mmCIF file of N, CA, C and O in Angstrom:
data_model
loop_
_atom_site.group_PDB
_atom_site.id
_atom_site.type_symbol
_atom_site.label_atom_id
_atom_site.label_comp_id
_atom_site.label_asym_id
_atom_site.label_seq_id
_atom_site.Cartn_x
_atom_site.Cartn_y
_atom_site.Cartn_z
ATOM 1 N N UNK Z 1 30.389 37.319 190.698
ATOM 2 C CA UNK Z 1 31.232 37.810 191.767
ATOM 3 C C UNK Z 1 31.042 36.955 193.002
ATOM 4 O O UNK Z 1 29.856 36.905 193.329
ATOM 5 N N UNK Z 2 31.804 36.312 193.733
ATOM 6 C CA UNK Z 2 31.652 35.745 194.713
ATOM 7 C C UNK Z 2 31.419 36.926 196.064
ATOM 8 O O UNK Z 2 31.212 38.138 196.019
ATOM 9 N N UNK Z 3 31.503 36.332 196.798
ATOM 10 C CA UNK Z 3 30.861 37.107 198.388
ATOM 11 C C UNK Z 3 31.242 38.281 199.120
ATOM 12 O O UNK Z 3 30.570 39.263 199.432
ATOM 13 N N UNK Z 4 32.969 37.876 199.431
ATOM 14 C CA UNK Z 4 33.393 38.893 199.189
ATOM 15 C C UNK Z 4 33.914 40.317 199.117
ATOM 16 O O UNK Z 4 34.151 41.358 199.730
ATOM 17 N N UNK Z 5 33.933 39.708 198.035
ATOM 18 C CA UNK Z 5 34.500 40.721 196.600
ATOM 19 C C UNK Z 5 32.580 41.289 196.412
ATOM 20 O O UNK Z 5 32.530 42.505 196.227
ATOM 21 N N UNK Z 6 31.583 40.811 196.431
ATOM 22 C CA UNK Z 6 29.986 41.778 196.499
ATOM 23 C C UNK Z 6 30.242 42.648 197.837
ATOM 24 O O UNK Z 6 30.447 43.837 197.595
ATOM 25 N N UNK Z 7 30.264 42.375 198.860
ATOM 26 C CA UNK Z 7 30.504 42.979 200.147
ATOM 27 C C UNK Z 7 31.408 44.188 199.660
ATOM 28 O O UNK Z 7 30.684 45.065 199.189
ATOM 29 N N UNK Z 8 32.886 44.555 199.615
ATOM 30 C CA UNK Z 8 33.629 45.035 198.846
ATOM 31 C C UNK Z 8 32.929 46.199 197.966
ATOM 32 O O UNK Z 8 33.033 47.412 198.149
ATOM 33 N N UNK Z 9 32.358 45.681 197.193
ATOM 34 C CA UNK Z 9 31.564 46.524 196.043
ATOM 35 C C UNK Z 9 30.884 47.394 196.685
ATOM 36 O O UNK Z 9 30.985 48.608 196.503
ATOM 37 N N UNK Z 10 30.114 46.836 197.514
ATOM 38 C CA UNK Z 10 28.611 47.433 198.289
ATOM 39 C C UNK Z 10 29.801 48.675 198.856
ATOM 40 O O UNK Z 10 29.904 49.655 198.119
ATOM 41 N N UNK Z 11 30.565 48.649 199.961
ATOM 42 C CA UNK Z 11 31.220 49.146 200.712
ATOM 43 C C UNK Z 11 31.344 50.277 199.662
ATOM 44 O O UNK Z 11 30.653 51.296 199.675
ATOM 45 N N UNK Z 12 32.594 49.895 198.473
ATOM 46 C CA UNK Z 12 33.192 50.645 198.023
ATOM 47 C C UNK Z 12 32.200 52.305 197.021
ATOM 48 O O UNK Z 12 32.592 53.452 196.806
ATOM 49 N N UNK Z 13 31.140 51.732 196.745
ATOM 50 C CA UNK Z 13 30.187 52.115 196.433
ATOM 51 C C UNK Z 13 28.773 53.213 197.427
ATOM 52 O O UNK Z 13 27.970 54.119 197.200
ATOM 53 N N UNK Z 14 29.187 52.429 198.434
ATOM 54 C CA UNK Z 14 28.224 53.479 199.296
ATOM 55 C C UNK Z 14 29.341 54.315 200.317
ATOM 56 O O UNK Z 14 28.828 55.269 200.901
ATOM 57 N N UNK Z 15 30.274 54.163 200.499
ATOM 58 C CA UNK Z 15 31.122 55.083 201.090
ATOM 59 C C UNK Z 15 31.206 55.785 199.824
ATOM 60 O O UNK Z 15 31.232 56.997 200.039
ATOM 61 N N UNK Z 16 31.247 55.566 198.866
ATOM 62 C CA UNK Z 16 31.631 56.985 197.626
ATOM 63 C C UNK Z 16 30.424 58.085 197.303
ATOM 64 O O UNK Z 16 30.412 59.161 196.705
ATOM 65 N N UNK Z 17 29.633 57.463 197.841
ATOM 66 C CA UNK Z 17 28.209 57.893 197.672
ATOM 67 C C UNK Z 17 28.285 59.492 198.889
ATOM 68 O O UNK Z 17 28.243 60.692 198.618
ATOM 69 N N UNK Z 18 28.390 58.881 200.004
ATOM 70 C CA UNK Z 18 28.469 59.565 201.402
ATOM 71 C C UNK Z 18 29.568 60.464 201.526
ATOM 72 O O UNK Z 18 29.393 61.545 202.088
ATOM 73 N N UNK Z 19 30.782 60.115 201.024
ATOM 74 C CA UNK Z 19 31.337 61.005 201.054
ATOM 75 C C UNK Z 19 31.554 61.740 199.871
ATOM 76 O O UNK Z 19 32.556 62.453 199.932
ATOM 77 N N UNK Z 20 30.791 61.798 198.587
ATOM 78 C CA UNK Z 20 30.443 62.970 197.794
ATOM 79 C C UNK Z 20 29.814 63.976 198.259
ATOM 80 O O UNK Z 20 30.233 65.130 198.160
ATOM 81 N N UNK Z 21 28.453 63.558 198.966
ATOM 82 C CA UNK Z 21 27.460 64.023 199.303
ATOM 83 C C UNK Z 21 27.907 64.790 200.818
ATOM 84 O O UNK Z 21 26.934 65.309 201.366
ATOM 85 N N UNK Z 22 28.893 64.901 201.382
ATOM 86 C CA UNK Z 22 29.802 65.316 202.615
ATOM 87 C C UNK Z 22 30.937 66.079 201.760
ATOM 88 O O UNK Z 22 31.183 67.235 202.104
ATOM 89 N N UNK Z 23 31.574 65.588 200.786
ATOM 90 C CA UNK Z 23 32.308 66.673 200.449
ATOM 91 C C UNK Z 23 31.536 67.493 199.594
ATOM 92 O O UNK Z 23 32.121 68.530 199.281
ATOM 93 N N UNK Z 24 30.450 67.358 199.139
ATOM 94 C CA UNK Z 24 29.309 68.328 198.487
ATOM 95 C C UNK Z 24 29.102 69.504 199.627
ATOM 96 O O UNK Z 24 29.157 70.672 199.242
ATOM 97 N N UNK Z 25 28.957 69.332 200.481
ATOM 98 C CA UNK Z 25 28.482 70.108 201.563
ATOM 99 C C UNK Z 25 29.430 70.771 202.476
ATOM 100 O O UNK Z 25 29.001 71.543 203.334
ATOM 101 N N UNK Z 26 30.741 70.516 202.347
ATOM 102 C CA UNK Z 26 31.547 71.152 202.741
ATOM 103 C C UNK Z 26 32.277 72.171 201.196
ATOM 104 O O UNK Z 26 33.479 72.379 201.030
ATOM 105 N N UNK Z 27 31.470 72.514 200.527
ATOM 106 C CA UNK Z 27 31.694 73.536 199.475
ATOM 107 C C UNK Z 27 33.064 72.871 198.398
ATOM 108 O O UNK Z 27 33.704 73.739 197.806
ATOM 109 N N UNK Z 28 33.352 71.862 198.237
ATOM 110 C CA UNK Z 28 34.062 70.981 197.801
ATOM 111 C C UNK Z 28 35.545 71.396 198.218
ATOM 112 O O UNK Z 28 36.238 71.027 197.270
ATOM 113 N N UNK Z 29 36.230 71.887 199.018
ATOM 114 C CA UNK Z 29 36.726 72.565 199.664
ATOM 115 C C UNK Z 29 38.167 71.037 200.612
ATOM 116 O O UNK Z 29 39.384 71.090 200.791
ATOM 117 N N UNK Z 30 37.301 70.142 200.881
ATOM 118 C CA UNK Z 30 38.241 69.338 201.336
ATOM 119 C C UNK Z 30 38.384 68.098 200.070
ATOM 120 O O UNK Z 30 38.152 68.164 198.863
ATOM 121 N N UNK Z 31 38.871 66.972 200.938
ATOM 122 C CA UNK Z 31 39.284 66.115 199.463
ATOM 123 C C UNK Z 31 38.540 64.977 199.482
ATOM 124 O O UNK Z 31 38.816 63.998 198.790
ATOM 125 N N UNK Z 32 36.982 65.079 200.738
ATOM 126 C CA UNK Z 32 35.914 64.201 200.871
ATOM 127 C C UNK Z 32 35.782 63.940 199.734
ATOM 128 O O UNK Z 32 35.916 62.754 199.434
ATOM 129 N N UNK Z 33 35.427 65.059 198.505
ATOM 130 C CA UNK Z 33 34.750 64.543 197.379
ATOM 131 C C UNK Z 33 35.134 64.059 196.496
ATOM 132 O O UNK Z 33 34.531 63.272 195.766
ATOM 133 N N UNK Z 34 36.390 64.506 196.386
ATOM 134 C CA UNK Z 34 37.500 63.843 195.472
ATOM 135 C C UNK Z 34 38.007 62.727 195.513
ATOM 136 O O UNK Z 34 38.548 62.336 194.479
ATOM 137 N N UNK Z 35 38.006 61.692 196.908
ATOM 138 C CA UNK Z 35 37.950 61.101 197.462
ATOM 139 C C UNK Z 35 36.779 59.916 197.488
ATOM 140 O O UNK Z 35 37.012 58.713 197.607
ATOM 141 N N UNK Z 36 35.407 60.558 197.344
ATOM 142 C CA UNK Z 36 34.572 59.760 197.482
ATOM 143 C C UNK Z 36 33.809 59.645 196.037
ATOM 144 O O UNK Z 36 32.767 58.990 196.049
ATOM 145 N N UNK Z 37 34.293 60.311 194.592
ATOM 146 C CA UNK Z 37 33.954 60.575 193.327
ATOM 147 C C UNK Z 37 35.056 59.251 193.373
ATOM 148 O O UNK Z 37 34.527 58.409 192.647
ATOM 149 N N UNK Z 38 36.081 58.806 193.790
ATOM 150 C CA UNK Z 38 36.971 58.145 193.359
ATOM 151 C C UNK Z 38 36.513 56.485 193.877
ATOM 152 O O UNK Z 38 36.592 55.534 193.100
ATOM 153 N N UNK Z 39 36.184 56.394 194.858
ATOM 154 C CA UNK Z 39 35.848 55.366 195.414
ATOM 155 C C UNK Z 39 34.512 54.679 194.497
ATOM 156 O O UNK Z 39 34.278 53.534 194.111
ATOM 157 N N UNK Z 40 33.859 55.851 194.380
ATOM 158 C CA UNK Z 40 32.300 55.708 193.606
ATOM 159 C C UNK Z 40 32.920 54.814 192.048
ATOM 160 O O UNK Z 40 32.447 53.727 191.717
ATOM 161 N N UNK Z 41 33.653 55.287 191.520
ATOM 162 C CA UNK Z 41 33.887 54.906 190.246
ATOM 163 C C UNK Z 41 34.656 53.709 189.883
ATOM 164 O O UNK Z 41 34.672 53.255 188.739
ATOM 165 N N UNK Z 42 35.495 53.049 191.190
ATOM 166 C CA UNK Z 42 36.218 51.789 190.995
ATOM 167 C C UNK Z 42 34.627 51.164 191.141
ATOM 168 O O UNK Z 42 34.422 50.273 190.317
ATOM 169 N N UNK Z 43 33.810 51.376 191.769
ATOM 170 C CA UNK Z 43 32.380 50.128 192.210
ATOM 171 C C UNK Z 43 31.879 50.396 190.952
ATOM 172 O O UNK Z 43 31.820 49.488 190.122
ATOM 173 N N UNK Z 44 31.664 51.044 190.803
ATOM 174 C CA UNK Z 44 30.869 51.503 189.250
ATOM 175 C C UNK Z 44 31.628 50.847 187.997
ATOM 176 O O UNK Z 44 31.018 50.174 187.166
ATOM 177 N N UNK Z 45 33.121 51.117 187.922
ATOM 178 C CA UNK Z 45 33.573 49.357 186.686
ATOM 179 C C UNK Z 45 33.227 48.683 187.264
ATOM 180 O O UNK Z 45 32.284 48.013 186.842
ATOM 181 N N UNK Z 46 33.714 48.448 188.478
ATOM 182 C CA UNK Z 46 33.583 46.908 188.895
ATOM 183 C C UNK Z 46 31.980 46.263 188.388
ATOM 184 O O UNK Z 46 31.637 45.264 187.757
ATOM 185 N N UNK Z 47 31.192 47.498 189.081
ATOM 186 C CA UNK Z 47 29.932 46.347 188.840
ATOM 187 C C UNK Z 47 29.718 46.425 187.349
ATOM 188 O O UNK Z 47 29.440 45.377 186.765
ATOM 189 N N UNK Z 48 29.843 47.854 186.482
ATOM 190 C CA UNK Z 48 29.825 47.699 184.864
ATOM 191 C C UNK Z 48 30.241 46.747 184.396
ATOM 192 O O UNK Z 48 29.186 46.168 184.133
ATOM 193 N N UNK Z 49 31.592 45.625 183.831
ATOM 194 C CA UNK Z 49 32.050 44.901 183.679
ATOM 195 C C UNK Z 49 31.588 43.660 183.951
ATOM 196 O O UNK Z 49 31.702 42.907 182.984
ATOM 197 N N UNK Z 50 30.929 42.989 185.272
ATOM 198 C CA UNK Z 50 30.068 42.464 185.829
ATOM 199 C C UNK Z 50 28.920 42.179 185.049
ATOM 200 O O UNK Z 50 28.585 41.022 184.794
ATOM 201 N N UNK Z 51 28.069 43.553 184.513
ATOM 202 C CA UNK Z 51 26.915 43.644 183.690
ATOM 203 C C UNK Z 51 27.398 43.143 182.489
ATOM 204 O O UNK Z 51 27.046 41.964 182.539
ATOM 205 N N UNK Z 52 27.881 43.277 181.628
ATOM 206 C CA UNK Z 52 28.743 43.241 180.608
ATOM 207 C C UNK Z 52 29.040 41.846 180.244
ATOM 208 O O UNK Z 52 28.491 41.223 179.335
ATOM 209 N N UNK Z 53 30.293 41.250 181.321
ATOM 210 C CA UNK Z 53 30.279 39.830 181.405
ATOM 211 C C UNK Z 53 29.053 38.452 181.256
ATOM 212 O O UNK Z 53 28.944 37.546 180.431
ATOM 213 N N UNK Z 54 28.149 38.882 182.645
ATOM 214 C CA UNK Z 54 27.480 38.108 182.504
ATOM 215 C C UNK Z 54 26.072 37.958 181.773
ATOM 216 O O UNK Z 54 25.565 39.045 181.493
ATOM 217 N N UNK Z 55 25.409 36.942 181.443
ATOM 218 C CA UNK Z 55 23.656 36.815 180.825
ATOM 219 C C UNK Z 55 22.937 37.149 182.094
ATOM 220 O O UNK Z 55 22.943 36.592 183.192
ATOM 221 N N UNK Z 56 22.129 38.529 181.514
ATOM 222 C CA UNK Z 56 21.116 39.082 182.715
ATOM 223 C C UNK Z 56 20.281 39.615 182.032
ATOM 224 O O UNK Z 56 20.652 40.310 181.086
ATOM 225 N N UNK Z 57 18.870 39.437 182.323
ATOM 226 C CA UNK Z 57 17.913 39.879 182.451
ATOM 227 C C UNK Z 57 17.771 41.212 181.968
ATOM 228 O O UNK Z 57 17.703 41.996 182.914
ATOM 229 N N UNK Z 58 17.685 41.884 180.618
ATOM 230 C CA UNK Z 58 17.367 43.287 180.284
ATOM 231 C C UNK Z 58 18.079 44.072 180.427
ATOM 232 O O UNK Z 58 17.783 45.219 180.762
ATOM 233 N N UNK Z 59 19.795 43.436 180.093
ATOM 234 C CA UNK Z 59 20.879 43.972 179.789
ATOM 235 C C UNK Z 59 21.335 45.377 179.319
ATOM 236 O O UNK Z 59 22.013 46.242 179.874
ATOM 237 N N UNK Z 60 20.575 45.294 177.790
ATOM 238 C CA UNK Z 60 20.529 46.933 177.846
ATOM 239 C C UNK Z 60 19.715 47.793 178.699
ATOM 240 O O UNK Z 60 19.969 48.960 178.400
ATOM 241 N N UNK Z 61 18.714 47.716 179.773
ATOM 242 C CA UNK Z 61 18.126 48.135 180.222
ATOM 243 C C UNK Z 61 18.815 48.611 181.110
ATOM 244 O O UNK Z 61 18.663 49.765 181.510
ATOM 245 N N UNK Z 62 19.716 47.774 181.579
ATOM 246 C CA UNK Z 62 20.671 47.817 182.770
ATOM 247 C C UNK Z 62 21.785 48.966 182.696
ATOM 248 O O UNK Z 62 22.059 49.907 183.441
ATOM 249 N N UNK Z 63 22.410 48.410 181.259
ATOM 250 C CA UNK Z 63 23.553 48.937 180.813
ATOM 251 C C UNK Z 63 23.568 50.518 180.587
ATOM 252 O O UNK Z 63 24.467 51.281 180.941
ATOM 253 N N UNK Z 64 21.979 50.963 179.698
ATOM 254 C CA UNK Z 64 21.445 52.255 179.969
ATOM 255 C C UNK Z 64 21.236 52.856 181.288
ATOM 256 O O UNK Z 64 21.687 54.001 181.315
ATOM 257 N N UNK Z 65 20.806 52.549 182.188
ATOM 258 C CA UNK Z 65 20.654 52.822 183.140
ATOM 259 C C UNK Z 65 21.957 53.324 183.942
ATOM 260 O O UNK Z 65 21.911 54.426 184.489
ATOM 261 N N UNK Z 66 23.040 52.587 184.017
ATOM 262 C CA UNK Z 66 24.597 52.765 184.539
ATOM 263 C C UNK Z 66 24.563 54.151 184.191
ATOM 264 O O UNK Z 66 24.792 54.971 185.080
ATOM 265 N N UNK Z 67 24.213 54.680 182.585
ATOM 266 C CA UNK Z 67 24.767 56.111 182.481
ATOM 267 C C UNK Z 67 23.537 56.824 182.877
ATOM 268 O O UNK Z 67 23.927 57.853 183.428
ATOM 269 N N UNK Z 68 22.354 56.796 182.874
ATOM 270 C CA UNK Z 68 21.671 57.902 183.190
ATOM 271 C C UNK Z 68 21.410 57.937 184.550
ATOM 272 O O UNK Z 68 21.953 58.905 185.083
ATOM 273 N N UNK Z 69 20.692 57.143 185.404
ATOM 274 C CA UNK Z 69 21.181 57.297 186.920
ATOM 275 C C UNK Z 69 22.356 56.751 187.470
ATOM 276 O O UNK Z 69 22.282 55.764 188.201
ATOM 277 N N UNK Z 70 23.069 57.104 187.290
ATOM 278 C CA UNK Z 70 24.446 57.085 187.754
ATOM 279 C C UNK Z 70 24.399 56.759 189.526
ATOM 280 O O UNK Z 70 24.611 55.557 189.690
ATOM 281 N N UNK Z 71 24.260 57.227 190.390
ATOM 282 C CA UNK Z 71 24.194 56.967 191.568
ATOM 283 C C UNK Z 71 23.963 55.695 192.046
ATOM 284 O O UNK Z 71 24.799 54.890 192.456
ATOM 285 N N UNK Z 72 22.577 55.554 191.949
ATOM 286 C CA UNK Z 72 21.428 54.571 192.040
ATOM 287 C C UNK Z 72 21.402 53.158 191.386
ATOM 288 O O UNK Z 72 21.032 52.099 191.891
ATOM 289 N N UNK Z 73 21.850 53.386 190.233
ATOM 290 C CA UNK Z 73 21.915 51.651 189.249
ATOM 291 C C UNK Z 73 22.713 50.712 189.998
ATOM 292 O O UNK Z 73 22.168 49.686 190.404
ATOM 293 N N UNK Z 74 23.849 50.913 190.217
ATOM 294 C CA UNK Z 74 24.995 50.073 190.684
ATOM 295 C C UNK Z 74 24.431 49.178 191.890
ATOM 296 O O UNK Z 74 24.314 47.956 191.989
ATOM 297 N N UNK Z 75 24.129 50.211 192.761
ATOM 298 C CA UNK Z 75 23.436 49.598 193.863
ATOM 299 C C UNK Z 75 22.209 48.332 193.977
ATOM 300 O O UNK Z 75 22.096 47.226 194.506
ATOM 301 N N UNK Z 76 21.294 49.375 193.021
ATOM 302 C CA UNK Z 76 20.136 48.474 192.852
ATOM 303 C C UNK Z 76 20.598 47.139 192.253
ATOM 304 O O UNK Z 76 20.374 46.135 192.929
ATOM 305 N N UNK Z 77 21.067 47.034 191.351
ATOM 306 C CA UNK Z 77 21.962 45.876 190.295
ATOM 307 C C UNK Z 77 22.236 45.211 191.418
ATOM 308 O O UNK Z 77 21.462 44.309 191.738
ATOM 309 N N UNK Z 78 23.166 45.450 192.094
ATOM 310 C CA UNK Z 78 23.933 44.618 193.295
ATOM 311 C C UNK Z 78 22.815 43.741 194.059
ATOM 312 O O UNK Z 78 23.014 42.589 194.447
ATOM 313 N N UNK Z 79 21.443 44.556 194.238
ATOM 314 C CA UNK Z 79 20.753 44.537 195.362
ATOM 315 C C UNK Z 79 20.045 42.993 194.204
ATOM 316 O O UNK Z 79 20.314 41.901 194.704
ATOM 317 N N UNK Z 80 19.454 42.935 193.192
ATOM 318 C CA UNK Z 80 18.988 42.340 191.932
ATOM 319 C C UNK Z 80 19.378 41.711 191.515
ATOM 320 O O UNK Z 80 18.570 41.009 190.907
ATOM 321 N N UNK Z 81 20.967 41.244 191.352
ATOM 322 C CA UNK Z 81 21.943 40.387 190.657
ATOM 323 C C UNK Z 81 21.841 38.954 191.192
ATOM 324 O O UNK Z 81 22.982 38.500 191.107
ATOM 325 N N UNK Z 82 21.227 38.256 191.574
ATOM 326 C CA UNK Z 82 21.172 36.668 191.970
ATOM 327 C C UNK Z 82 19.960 36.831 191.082
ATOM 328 O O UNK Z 82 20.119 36.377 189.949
ATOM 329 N N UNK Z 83 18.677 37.425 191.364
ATOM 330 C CA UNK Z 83 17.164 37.158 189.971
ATOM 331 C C UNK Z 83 17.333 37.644 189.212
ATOM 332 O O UNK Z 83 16.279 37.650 188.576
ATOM 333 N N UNK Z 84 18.447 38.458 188.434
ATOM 334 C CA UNK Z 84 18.932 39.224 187.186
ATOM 335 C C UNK Z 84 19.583 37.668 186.798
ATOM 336 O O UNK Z 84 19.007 37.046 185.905
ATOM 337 N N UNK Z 85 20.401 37.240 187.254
ATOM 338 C CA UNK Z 85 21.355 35.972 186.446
ATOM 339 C C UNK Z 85 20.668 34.945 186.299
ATOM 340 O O UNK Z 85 20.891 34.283 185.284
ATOM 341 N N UNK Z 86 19.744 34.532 187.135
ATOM 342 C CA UNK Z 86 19.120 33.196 187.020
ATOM 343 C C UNK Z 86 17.884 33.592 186.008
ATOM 344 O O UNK Z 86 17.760 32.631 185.248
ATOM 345 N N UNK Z 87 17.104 34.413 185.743
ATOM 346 C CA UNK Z 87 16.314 34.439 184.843
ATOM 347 C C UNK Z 87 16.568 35.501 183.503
ATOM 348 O O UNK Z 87 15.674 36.055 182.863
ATOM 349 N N UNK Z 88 18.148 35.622 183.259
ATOM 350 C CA UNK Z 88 18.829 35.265 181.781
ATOM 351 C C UNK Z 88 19.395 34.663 181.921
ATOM 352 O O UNK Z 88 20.582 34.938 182.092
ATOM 353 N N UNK Z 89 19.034 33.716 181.939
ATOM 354 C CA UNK Z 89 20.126 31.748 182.029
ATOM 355 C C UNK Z 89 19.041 31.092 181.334
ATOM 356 O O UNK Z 89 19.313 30.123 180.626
ATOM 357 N N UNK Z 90 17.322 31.669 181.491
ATOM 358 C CA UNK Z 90 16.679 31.081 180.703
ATOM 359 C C UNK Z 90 16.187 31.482 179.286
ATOM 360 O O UNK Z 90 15.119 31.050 178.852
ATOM 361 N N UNK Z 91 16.949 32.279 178.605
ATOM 362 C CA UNK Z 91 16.351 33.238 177.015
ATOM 363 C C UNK Z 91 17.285 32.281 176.521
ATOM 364 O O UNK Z 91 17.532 32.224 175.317
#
């Protein structure tokens, strides 16, 4: 992913985060969450696909991870993805 289109991700991904967690708390009642469940899940292909595409570092580790912490992976990945690619470039 170039620069960006990572920036983008990050954004799209932590505003979905915040406003789950805001329309969580307003008793789901407005369309924060619906709203921010939606935002959450374009970053979440985006970066899935990403994983998928490229040679990284403990792939299935990764790939498992997408479904069981759900929140949290995407991010971290994002945060990881320059020493995730360069050291599966060497297996």
């Amino acid at each position: 992913m170039k620069k960006p289109i990572l920036i983008l991700v990050y954004i799209l991904l932590i505003t979905g985060i915040i406003l789950c967690i805001t329309g969580a708390v307003n008793d789901f009642s407005t369309y924060q969450y619906l709203t921010g469940f939606v935002l959450f899940e374009i970053g979440w292909i985006i970066v899935f696909v990403d994983m998928l595409k490229n040679k990284i570092h403990n792939k299935q580790f990764w790939v498992l991870s997408m479904f069981f912490v759900i929140p949290v992976t995407p991010i971290i990945y994002l945060i990881r993805r320059e020493s995730l690619l360069s050291t599966g470039e060497i297996k």
